[in-house]
Structure formats: C-alpha cells, structure tokens
Tab-separated table of C-alpha atoms and ligand atoms in Angstrom:
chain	number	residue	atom	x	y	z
A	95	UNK	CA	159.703	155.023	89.769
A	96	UNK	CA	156.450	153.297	91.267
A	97	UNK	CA	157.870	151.090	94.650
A	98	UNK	CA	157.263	147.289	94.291
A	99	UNK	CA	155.187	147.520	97.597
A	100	UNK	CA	153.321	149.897	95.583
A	101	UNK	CA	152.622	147.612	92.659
A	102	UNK	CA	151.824	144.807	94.476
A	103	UNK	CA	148.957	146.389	95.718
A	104	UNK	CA	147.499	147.881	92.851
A	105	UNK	CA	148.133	145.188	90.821
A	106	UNK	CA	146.270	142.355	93.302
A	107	UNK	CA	143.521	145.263	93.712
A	108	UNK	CA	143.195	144.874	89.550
A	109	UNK	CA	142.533	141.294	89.608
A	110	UNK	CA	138.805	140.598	89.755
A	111	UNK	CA	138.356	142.275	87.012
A	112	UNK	CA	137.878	140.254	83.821
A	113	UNK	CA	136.030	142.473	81.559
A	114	UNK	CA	139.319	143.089	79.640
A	115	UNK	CA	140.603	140.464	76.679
A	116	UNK	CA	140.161	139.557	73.269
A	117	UNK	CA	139.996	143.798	71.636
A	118	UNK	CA	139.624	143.470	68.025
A	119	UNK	CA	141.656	146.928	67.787
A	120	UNK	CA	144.507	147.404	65.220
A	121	UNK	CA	146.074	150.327	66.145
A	122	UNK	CA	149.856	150.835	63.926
A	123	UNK	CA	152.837	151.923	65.111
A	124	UNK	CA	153.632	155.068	63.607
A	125	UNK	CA	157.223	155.620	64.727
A	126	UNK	CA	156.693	155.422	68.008
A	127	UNK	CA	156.508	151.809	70.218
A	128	UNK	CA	154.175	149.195	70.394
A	129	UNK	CA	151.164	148.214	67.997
A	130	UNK	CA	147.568	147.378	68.826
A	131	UNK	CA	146.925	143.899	67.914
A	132	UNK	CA	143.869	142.949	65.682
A	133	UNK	CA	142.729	139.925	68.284
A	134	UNK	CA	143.205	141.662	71.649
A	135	UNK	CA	144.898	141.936	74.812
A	136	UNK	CA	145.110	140.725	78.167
A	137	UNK	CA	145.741	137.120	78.109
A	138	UNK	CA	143.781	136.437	74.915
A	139	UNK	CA	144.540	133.925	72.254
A	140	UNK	CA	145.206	135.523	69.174
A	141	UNK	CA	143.434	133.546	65.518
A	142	UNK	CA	147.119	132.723	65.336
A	143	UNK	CA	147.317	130.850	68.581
A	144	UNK	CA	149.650	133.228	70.138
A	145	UNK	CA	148.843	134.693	73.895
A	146	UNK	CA	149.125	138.443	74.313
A	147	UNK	CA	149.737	140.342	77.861
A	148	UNK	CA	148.866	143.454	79.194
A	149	UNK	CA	149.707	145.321	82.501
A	150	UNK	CA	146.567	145.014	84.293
A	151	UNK	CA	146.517	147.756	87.776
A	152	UNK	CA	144.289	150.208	89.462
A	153	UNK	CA	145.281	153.881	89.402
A	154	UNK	CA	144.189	153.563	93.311
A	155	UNK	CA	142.357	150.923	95.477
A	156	UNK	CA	141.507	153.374	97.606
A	157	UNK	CA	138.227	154.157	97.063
A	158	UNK	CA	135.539	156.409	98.446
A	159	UNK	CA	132.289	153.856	97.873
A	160	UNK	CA	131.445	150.378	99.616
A	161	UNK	CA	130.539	148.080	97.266
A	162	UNK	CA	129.913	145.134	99.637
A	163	UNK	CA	131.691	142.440	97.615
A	164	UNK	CA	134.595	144.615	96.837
A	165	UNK	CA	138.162	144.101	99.090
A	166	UNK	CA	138.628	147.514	98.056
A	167	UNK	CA	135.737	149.085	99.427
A	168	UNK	CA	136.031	152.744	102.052
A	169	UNK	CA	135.979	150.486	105.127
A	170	UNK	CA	138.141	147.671	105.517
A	171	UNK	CA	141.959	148.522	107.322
A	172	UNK	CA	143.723	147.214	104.202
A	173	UNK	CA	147.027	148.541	102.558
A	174	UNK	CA	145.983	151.696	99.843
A	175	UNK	CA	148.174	152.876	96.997
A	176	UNK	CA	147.777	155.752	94.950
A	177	UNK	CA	149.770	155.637	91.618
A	178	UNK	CA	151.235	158.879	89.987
A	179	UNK	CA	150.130	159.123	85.994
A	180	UNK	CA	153.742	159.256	85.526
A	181	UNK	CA	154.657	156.138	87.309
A	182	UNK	CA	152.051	154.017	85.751
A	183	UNK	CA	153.430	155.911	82.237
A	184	UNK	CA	157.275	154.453	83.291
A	185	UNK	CA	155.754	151.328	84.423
A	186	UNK	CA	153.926	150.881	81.164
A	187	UNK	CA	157.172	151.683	78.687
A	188	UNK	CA	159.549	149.708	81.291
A	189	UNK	CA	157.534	146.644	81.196
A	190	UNK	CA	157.092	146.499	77.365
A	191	UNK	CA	160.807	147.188	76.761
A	192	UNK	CA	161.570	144.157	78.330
A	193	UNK	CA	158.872	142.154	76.545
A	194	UNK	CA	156.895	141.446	79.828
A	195	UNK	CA	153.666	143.410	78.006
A	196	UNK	CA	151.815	144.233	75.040
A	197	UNK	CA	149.325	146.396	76.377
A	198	UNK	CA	148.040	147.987	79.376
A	199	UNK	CA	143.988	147.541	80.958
A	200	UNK	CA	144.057	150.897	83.637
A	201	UNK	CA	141.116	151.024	85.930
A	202	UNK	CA	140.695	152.067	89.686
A	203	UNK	CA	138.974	152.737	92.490
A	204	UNK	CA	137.031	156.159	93.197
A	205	UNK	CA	139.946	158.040	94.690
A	206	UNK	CA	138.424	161.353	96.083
A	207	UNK	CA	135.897	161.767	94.086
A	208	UNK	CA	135.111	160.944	90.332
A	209	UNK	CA	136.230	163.516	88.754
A	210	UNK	CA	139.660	163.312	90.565
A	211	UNK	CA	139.963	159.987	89.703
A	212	UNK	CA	138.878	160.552	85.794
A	213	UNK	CA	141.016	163.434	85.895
A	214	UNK	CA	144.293	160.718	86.676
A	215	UNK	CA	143.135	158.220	84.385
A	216	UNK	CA	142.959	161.288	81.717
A	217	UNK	CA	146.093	162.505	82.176
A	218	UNK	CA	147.719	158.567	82.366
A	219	UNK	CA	146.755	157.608	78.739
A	220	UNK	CA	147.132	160.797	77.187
A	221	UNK	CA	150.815	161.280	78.167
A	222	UNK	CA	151.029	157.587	77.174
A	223	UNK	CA	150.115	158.610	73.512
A	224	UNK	CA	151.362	161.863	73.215
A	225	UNK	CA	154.467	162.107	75.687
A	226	UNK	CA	156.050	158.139	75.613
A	227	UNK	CA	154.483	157.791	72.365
A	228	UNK	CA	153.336	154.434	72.919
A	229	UNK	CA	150.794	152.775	70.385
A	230	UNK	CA	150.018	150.081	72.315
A	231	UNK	CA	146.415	148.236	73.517
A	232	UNK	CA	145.151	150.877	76.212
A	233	UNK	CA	141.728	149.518	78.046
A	234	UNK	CA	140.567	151.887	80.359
A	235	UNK	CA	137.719	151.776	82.981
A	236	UNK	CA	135.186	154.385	82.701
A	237	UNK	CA	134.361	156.119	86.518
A	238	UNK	CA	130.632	156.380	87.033
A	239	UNK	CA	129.134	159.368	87.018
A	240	UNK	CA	132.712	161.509	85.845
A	241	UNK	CA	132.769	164.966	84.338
A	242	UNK	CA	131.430	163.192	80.198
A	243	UNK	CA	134.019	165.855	78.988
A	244	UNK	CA	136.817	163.939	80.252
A	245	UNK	CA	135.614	160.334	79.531
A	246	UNK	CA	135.180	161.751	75.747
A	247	UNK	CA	138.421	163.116	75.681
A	248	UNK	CA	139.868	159.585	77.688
A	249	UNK	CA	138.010	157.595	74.420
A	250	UNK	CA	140.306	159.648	71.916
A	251	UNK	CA	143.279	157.930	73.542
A	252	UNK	CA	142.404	154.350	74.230
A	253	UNK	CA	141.209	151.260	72.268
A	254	UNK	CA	138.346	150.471	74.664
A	255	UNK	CA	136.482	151.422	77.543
A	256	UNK	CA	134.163	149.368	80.114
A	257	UNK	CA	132.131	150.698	82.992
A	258	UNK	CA	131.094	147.163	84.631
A	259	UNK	CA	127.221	147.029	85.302
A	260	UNK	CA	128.457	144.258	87.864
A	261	UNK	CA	125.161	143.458	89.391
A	262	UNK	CA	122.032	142.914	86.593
A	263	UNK	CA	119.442	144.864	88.381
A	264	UNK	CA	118.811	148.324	90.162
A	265	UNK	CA	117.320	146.772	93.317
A	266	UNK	CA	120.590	144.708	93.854
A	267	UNK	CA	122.892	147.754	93.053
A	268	UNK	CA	121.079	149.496	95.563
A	269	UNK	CA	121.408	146.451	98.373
A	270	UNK	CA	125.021	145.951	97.247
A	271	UNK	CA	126.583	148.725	95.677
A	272	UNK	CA	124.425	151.695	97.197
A	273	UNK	CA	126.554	154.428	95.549
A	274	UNK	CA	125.597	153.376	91.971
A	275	UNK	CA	122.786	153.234	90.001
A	276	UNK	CA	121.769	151.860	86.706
A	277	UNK	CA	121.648	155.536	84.787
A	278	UNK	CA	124.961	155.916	86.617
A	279	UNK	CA	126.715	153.149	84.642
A	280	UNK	CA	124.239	152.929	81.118
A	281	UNK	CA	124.287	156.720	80.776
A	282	UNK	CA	128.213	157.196	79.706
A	283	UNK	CA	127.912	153.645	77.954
A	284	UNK	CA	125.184	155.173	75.623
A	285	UNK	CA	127.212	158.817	75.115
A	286	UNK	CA	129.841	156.913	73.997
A	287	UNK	CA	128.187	154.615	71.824
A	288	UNK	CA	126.158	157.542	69.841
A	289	UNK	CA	129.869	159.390	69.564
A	290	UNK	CA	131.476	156.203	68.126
A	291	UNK	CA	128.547	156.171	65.655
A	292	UNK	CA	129.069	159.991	64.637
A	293	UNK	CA	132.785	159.261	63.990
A	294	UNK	CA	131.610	156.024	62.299
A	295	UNK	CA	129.778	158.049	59.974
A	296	UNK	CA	132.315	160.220	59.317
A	297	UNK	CA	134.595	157.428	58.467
A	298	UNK	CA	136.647	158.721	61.725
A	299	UNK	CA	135.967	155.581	63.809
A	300	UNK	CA	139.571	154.769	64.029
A	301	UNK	CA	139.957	157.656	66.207
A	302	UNK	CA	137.412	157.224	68.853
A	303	UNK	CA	137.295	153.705	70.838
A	304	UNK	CA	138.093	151.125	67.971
A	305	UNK	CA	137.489	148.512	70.045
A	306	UNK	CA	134.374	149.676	71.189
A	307	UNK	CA	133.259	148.768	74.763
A	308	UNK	CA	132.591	145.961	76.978
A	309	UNK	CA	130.977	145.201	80.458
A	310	UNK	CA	131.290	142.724	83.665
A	311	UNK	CA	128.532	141.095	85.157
A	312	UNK	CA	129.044	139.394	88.625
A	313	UNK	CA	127.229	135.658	88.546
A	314	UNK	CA	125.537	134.666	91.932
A	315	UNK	CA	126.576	137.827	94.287
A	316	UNK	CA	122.440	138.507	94.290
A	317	UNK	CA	119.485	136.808	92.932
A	318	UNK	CA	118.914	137.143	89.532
A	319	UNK	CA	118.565	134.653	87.294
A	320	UNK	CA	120.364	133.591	84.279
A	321	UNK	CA	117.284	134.304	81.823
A	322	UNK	CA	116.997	137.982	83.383
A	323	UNK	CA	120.875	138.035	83.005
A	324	UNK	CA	120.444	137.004	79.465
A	325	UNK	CA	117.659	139.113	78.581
A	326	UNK	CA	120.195	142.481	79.768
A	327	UNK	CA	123.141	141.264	77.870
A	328	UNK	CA	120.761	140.881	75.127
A	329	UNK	CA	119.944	144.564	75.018
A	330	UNK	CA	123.150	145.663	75.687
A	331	UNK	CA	124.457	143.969	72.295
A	332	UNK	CA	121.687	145.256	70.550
A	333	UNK	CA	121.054	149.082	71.812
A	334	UNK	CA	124.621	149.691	73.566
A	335	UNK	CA	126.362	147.786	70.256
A	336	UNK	CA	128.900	146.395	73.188
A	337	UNK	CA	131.297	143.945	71.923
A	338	UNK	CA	131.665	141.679	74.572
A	339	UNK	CA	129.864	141.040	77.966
A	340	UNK	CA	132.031	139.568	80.642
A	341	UNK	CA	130.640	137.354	83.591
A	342	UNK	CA	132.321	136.683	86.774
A	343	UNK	CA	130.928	133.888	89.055
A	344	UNK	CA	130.822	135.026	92.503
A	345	UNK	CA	133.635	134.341	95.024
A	346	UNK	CA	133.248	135.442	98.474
A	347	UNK	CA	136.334	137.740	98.850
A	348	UNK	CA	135.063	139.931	101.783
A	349	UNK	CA	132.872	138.535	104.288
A	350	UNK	CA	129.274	139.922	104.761
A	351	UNK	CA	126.006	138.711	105.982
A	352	UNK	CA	123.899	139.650	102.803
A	353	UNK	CA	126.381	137.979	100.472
A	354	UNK	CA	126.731	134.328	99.721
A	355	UNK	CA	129.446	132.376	101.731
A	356	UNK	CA	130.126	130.478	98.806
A	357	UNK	CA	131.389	130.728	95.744
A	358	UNK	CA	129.311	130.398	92.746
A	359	UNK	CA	130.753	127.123	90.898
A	360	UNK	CA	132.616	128.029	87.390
A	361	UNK	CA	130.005	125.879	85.636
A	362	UNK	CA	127.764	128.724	85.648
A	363	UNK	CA	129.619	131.045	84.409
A	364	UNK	CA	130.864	128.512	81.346
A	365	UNK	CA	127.197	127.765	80.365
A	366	UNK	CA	126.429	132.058	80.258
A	367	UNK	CA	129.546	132.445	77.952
A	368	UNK	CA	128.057	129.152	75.819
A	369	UNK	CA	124.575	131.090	75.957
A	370	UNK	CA	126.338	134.512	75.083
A	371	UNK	CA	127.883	133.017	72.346
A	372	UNK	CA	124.393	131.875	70.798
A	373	UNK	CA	123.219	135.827	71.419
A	374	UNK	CA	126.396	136.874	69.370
A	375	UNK	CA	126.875	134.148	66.808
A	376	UNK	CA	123.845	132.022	66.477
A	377	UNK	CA	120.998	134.139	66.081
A	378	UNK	CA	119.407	132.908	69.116
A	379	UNK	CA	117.399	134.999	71.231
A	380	UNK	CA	117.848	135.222	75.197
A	381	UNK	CA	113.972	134.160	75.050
A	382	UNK	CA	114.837	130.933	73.277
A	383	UNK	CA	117.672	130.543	75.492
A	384	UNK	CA	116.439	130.499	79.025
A	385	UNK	CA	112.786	131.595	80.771
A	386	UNK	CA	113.162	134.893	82.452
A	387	UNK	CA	113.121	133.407	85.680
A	388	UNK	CA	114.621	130.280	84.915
A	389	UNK	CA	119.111	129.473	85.287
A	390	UNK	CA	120.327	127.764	82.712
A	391	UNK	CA	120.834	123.745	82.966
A	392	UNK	CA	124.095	122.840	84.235
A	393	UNK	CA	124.130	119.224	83.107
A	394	UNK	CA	123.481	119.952	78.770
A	395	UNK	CA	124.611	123.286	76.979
A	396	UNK	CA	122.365	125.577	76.618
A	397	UNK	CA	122.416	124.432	72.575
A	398	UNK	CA	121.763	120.940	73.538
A	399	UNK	CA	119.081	121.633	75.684
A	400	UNK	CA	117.295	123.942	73.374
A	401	UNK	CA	117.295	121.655	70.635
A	402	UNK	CA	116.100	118.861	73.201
A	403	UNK	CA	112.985	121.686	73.983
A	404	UNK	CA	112.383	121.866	70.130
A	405	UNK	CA	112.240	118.354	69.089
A	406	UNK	CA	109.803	119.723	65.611
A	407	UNK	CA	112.898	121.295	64.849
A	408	UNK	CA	114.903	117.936	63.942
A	409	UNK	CA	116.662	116.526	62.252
A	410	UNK	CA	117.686	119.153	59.390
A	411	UNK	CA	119.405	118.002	56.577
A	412	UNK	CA	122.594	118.818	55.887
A	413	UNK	CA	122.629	118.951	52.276
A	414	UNK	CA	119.700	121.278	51.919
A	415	UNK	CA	118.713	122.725	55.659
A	416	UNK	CA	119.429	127.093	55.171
A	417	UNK	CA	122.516	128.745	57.241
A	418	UNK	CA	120.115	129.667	59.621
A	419	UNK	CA	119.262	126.438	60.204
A	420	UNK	CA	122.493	124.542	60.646
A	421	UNK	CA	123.731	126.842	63.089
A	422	UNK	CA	121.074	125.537	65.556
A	423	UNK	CA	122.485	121.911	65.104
A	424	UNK	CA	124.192	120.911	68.385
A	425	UNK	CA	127.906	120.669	67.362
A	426	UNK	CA	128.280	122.426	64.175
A	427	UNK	CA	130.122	125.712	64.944
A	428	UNK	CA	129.528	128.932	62.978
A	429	UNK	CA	132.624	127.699	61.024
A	430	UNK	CA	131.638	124.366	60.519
A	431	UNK	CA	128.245	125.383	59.489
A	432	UNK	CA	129.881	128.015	57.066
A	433	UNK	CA	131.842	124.947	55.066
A	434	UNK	CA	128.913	122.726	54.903
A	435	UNK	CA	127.085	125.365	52.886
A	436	UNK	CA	130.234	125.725	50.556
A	437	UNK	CA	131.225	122.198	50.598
A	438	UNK	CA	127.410	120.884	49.560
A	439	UNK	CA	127.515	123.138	46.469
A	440	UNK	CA	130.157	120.859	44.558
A	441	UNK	CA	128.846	117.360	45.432
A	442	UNK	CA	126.126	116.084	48.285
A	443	UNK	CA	127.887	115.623	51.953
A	444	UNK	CA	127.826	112.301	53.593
A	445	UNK	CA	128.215	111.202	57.204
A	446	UNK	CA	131.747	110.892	57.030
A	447	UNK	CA	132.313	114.100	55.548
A	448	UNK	CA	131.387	116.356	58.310
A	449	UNK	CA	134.032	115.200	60.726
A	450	UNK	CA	136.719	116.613	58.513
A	451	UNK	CA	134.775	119.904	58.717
A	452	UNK	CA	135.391	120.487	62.614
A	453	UNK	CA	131.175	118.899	63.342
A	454	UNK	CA	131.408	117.140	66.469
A	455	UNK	CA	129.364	114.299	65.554
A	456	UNK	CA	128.809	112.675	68.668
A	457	UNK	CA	125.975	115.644	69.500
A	458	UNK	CA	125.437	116.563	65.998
A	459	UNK	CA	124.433	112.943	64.351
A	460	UNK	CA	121.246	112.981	66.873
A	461	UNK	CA	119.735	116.093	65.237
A	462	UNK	CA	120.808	115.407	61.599
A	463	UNK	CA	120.641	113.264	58.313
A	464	UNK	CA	122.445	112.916	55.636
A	465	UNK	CA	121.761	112.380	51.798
A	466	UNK	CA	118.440	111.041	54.312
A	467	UNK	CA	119.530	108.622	56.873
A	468	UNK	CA	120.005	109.241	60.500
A	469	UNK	CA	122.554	107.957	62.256
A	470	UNK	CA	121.395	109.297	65.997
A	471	UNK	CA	119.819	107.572	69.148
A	472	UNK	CA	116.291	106.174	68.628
A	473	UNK	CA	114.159	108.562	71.199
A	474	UNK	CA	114.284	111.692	73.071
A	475	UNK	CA	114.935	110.118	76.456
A	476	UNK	CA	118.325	107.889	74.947
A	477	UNK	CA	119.639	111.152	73.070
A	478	UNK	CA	119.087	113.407	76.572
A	479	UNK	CA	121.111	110.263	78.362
A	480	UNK	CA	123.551	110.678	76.158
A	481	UNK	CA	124.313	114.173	75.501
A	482	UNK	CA	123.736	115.188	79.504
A	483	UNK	CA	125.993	114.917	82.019
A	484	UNK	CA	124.786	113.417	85.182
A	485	UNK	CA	122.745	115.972	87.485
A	486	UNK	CA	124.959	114.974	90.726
A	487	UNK	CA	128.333	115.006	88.502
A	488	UNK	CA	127.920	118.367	86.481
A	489	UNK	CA	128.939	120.548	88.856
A	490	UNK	CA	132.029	118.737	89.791
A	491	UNK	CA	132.830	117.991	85.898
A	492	UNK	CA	135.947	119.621	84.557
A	493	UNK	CA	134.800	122.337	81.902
A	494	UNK	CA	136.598	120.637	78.942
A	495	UNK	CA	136.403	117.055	79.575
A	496	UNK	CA	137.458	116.082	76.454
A	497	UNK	CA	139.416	117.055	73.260
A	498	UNK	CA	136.554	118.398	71.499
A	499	UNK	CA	135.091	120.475	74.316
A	500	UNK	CA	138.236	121.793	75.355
A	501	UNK	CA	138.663	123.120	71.226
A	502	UNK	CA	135.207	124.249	71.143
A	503	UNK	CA	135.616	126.373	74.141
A	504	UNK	CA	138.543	128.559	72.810
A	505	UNK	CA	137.008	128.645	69.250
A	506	UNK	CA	133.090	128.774	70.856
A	507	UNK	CA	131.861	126.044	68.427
A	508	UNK	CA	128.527	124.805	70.164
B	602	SF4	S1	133.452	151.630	93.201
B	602	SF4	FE1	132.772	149.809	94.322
B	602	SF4	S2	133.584	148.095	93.078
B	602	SF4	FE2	134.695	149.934	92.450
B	602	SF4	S3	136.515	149.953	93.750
B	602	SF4	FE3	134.982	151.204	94.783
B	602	SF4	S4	133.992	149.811	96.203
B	602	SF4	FE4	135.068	148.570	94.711
C-alpha cells in the first residue's frame, strides 16, 4: 500500500501538467471494472454536463534531467518518491471502488534513465488491464527518447498518450530543457501516429491509442510568439493528426535568472485556446490568425479581430452566405452556424430568429444582415469600441465576464 507521504508527493509533482482532459475514448467494460467514457477524463465536462475524475500522479519526481522551470528537476533538495507499479495498480482500483475516480493520467519524471522509467510505466498499465482488469481511461506520458518497443507495447494498453513539446522551438529547448530535443519528442509522436493509421486501416484502431494523442505547450517561459506557437500547433494537427494541443501560461515555480519572474497572465493562454479552436473547428489557418511574429490581441478574440482585419469580408447574409462562410461570423458557433443552414431551408431567418439558435448577437449583428438589413454599428472604429475590451482593463478582465462568454467558453462557440 503506497504511504500518504508518498502520494502527496507524487501527486503535487503531477500537477502542472494539463495536457490530460476531454479523451473521446469509449472503451466497454467487458466483465471487468470501469468503462472508458466517450467525452474524456480528468476533470472534463462530459456533452451531458457531467464532470469526470481521474487519478492524476507521477510514477517518480525524481528525475535525472534539469529542465529549468521544472520543481522536479536533478538539483533542487526537495522530497523524491518512487512509486511501485503495484502500488499505483492498488491505488488506482482503491480509489475507483470508492467512487473518488474514473480514470487514471500516469506520467513521471526520468527515474534512472528512460528506459527504466518506460519500463515502470509498462509494467503499471499492463497489470492494470490484464491483472486488476480495469477498463478504465488510462493517459499515459510517453518518456523521450525510450526503448519505441516499449512505448508501442504501452499504446496497446492505454487510451492516450502525450509527450509534451513544452517549449515551441529547438533553440529554447536547448536554453531551457538542455536534455531534450525536438526529434527527441516529434520522433515517438510520429511512430505512433503511422501505427494508429496501420491499425486504422485494418479496422483495428480500437486496439491501439483510441484516443489518439495530445501535447503541452508552456506560454511565456521563452520568447516565442503566439503566431510561431500557432503555426506548430498547426502542423501538429495536420501531420501528427494530434487531437488536442494543451497550453500552459507560464508561472514561475522555481526561481532562475533566465526565466521570467512573473507569471504569464491567463488571458493569454484563453485567447490561444480561442485561436486553437478556429485551427480545429473553423477552418482558419494559423496565417489568418496571427503574423508569425506577432501575439495575439488581448483586448478582442482572435475571431473578432480577424473579422475587424477583413472588413471586404462583411456582412454575409445569413439566409444565403455558404457554411464556410458563417463560421467566420463573430458569434455564431460551429453549432449555431450548423442550424442556420438547416433552419433557412424551410422559411428565410430574421433577426430575431438567430438568438434562439445559440448566435450571440451582440458581436454577430455587426458582421451580418438579414432578409438584407443590418442591424450593426455604423463604422469600423464604433464596432472595434464596442466589441474590444479596454487595452488597460483586458488583462485584469475576468475570462467569462458574462453569461454568454462564460457558455461559449465550455462549448468554444466564437
Ligand atoms: S524531464 Fe524535465 S520536465 Fe520532465 S520531470 Fe524531468 S526535469 Fe521535469
């Protein structure tokens, strides 16, 4: 049995990581405990509103590399753990006998050496499957630059996998996490990818990560702009087919001289998930989104202020504008863009139809018209005052301000 002194630390050591969550894996009990939910894991809202858990811990935080931002780095004189497979195995089965969990997100430090560690997190989720017969969510943490046999053989077990690129370019992995590289991290994310798509093929993909993989990016540790953040998440979704990209503003948890002492505000953060969204769901490109060189505006989302860029653009209307078109609108959601195109078949839409249809009209009605009228602000400069925040309040502005924004960031309606 693992010692609470023992959990506590592995569990705190867990906590920076957010590149678990929603997993879009449906894995069924087959006599044994525990099911794989459809919509995820980890403190994740499922469609049906309800909020999942899942035992989040390291294997070890004792760890052979120094990452500079990382508390559990080789140097600092900080309490290390090192957790049996069989005690995270009893933890795991414990915990979701009493209802505490639904699933369980495994990663750790590098204990030893990569291999050892691998080895552990092997051994872990296979006598999870195959000994406790557990069919629950399993995320597990890829180790960079482990034996590829084992991390193939981990995939056959688990629902997902994520080795965190954590810092967007080789020049700051090498200033800030001088033990990895950029092949290090994008090499087993590729293998695993092209073996996904060979089970895919052979109508197998159930058995080898079915929820695919995801990454974490940290936001303001080095330089690197949003647009050249954008631009890699961008490629990752379209040559490493990840399913989600994670991004974790900065917070200074160790102190060093080539980090910032601050912490990057949360604002950031929020408008890369609004721009990620418009990668994933809005057939926007990361070029459309932000210059290369260029962070994205913290007082309009990064819809509004594309569609304030691209004034020839507007207005569309909404009884004949295509799909495409519509989802560019500020405030009309995928879904919301999705009924307008069923709803306008049966009769023409008016103004005071789209607010039953989830459009938030107080961005939308600036870059629209309906049956031909226009209902928005006269000029550029009025509908900019009115959609922006002010400069000198954004960053202190509560993410979801209002009913609306608050809806629109669990659903990711823009
Ligand atoms: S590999 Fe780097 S980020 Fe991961 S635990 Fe070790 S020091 Fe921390």
């Amino acid at each position: 049995m693992i010692t609470e002194e023992k959990l506590k630390i592995l569990t705190e050591g867990a906590k920076y990581d957010v590149s678990c969550s929603s997993s879009g894996s449906s894995r069924k009990n087959k006599g044994g405990m525990g099911n794989g939910y459809v919509a995820g894991c980890c403190h994740s809202f499922t469609p049906d509103g309800r909020c999942i858990s899942l035992l989040k811990i390291l294997m070890s935080n004792h760890c052979i590399y120094s990452c500079r931002y990382c508390p559990n780095r080789a140097d600092p004189d900080i309490p290390r753990a090192v957790a049996t497979p069989e005690e995270i195995c009893e933890l795991v089965i414990d915990f979701y006998k009493r209802n505490y969990i639904e699933g369980l997100f495994l990663s750790s430090a590098v204990y030893r050496s990569p291999d050892y560690t691998m080895e552990l997190l092997l051994r872990t989720v296979k006598m999870l499957r195959t000994q406790y017969n557990f069919h629950g969510y399993i995320h597990l943490k890829g180790i960079p630059r482990a034996d590829m046999g084992m991390v193939r053989q981990a995939a056959l077990y688990v629902d997902r996998m994520s080795y965190n690129i954590e810092l967007p370019s080789e020049r700051s992995l090498k200033l800030l996490a001088p033990q990895k590289d950029k092949e290090s991290l994008l090499s087993p994310m590729r293998a695993l990818t092209q073996e996904k798509a060979e089970y895919a093929q052979e109508r197998k993909s159930s058995l080898f990560l079915p929820a695919g993989q995801t990454t974490q990016m940290i936001v303001g540790a080095s330089p690197e702009s949003d647009g050249q953040i954008l631009r890699l998440t961008q490629s990752l979704y379209r040559n490493m087919g990840l399913k989600r990209v994670y991004y974790s503003s900065y917070v200074p948890v160790v102190h060093d001289s080539v980090l910032p002492d601050k912490p990057v505000g949360q604002l950031r953060e929020h408008r890369l998930y609004q721009a990620d969204w418009l990668l994933r769901f809005y057939g926007f490109t990361a070029d459309e989104i932000a210059p290369e060189g260029e962070n994205l505006p913290m007082d309009l989302d990064p819809k509004c202020a594309w569609a304030l860029r691209n004034p020839q653009f507007f207005p569309v209307e909404i009884n004949r504008a295509p799909l495409e078109a519509l989802l560019r609108v500020p405030g009309i959601g995928a879904k919301s863009a999705y009924k307008i195109t069923e709803a306008r078949r049966f009769a023409a839409l008016g103004f005071e139809d789209l607010g039953r249809m989830r459009v938030v009209l107080k961005r939308a009605r600036h870059f629209i018209t309906c049956k031909g009228k226009y209902y928005g602000a006269k000029n550029e400069s009025a509908v900019r005052g009115l959609l922006a925040a002010p400069a000198e309040r954004a960053e202190q502005l509560s993410l979801f301000s209002d009913r609306e924004t608050a809806l629109a960031a669990l659903t990711g309606d823009l």
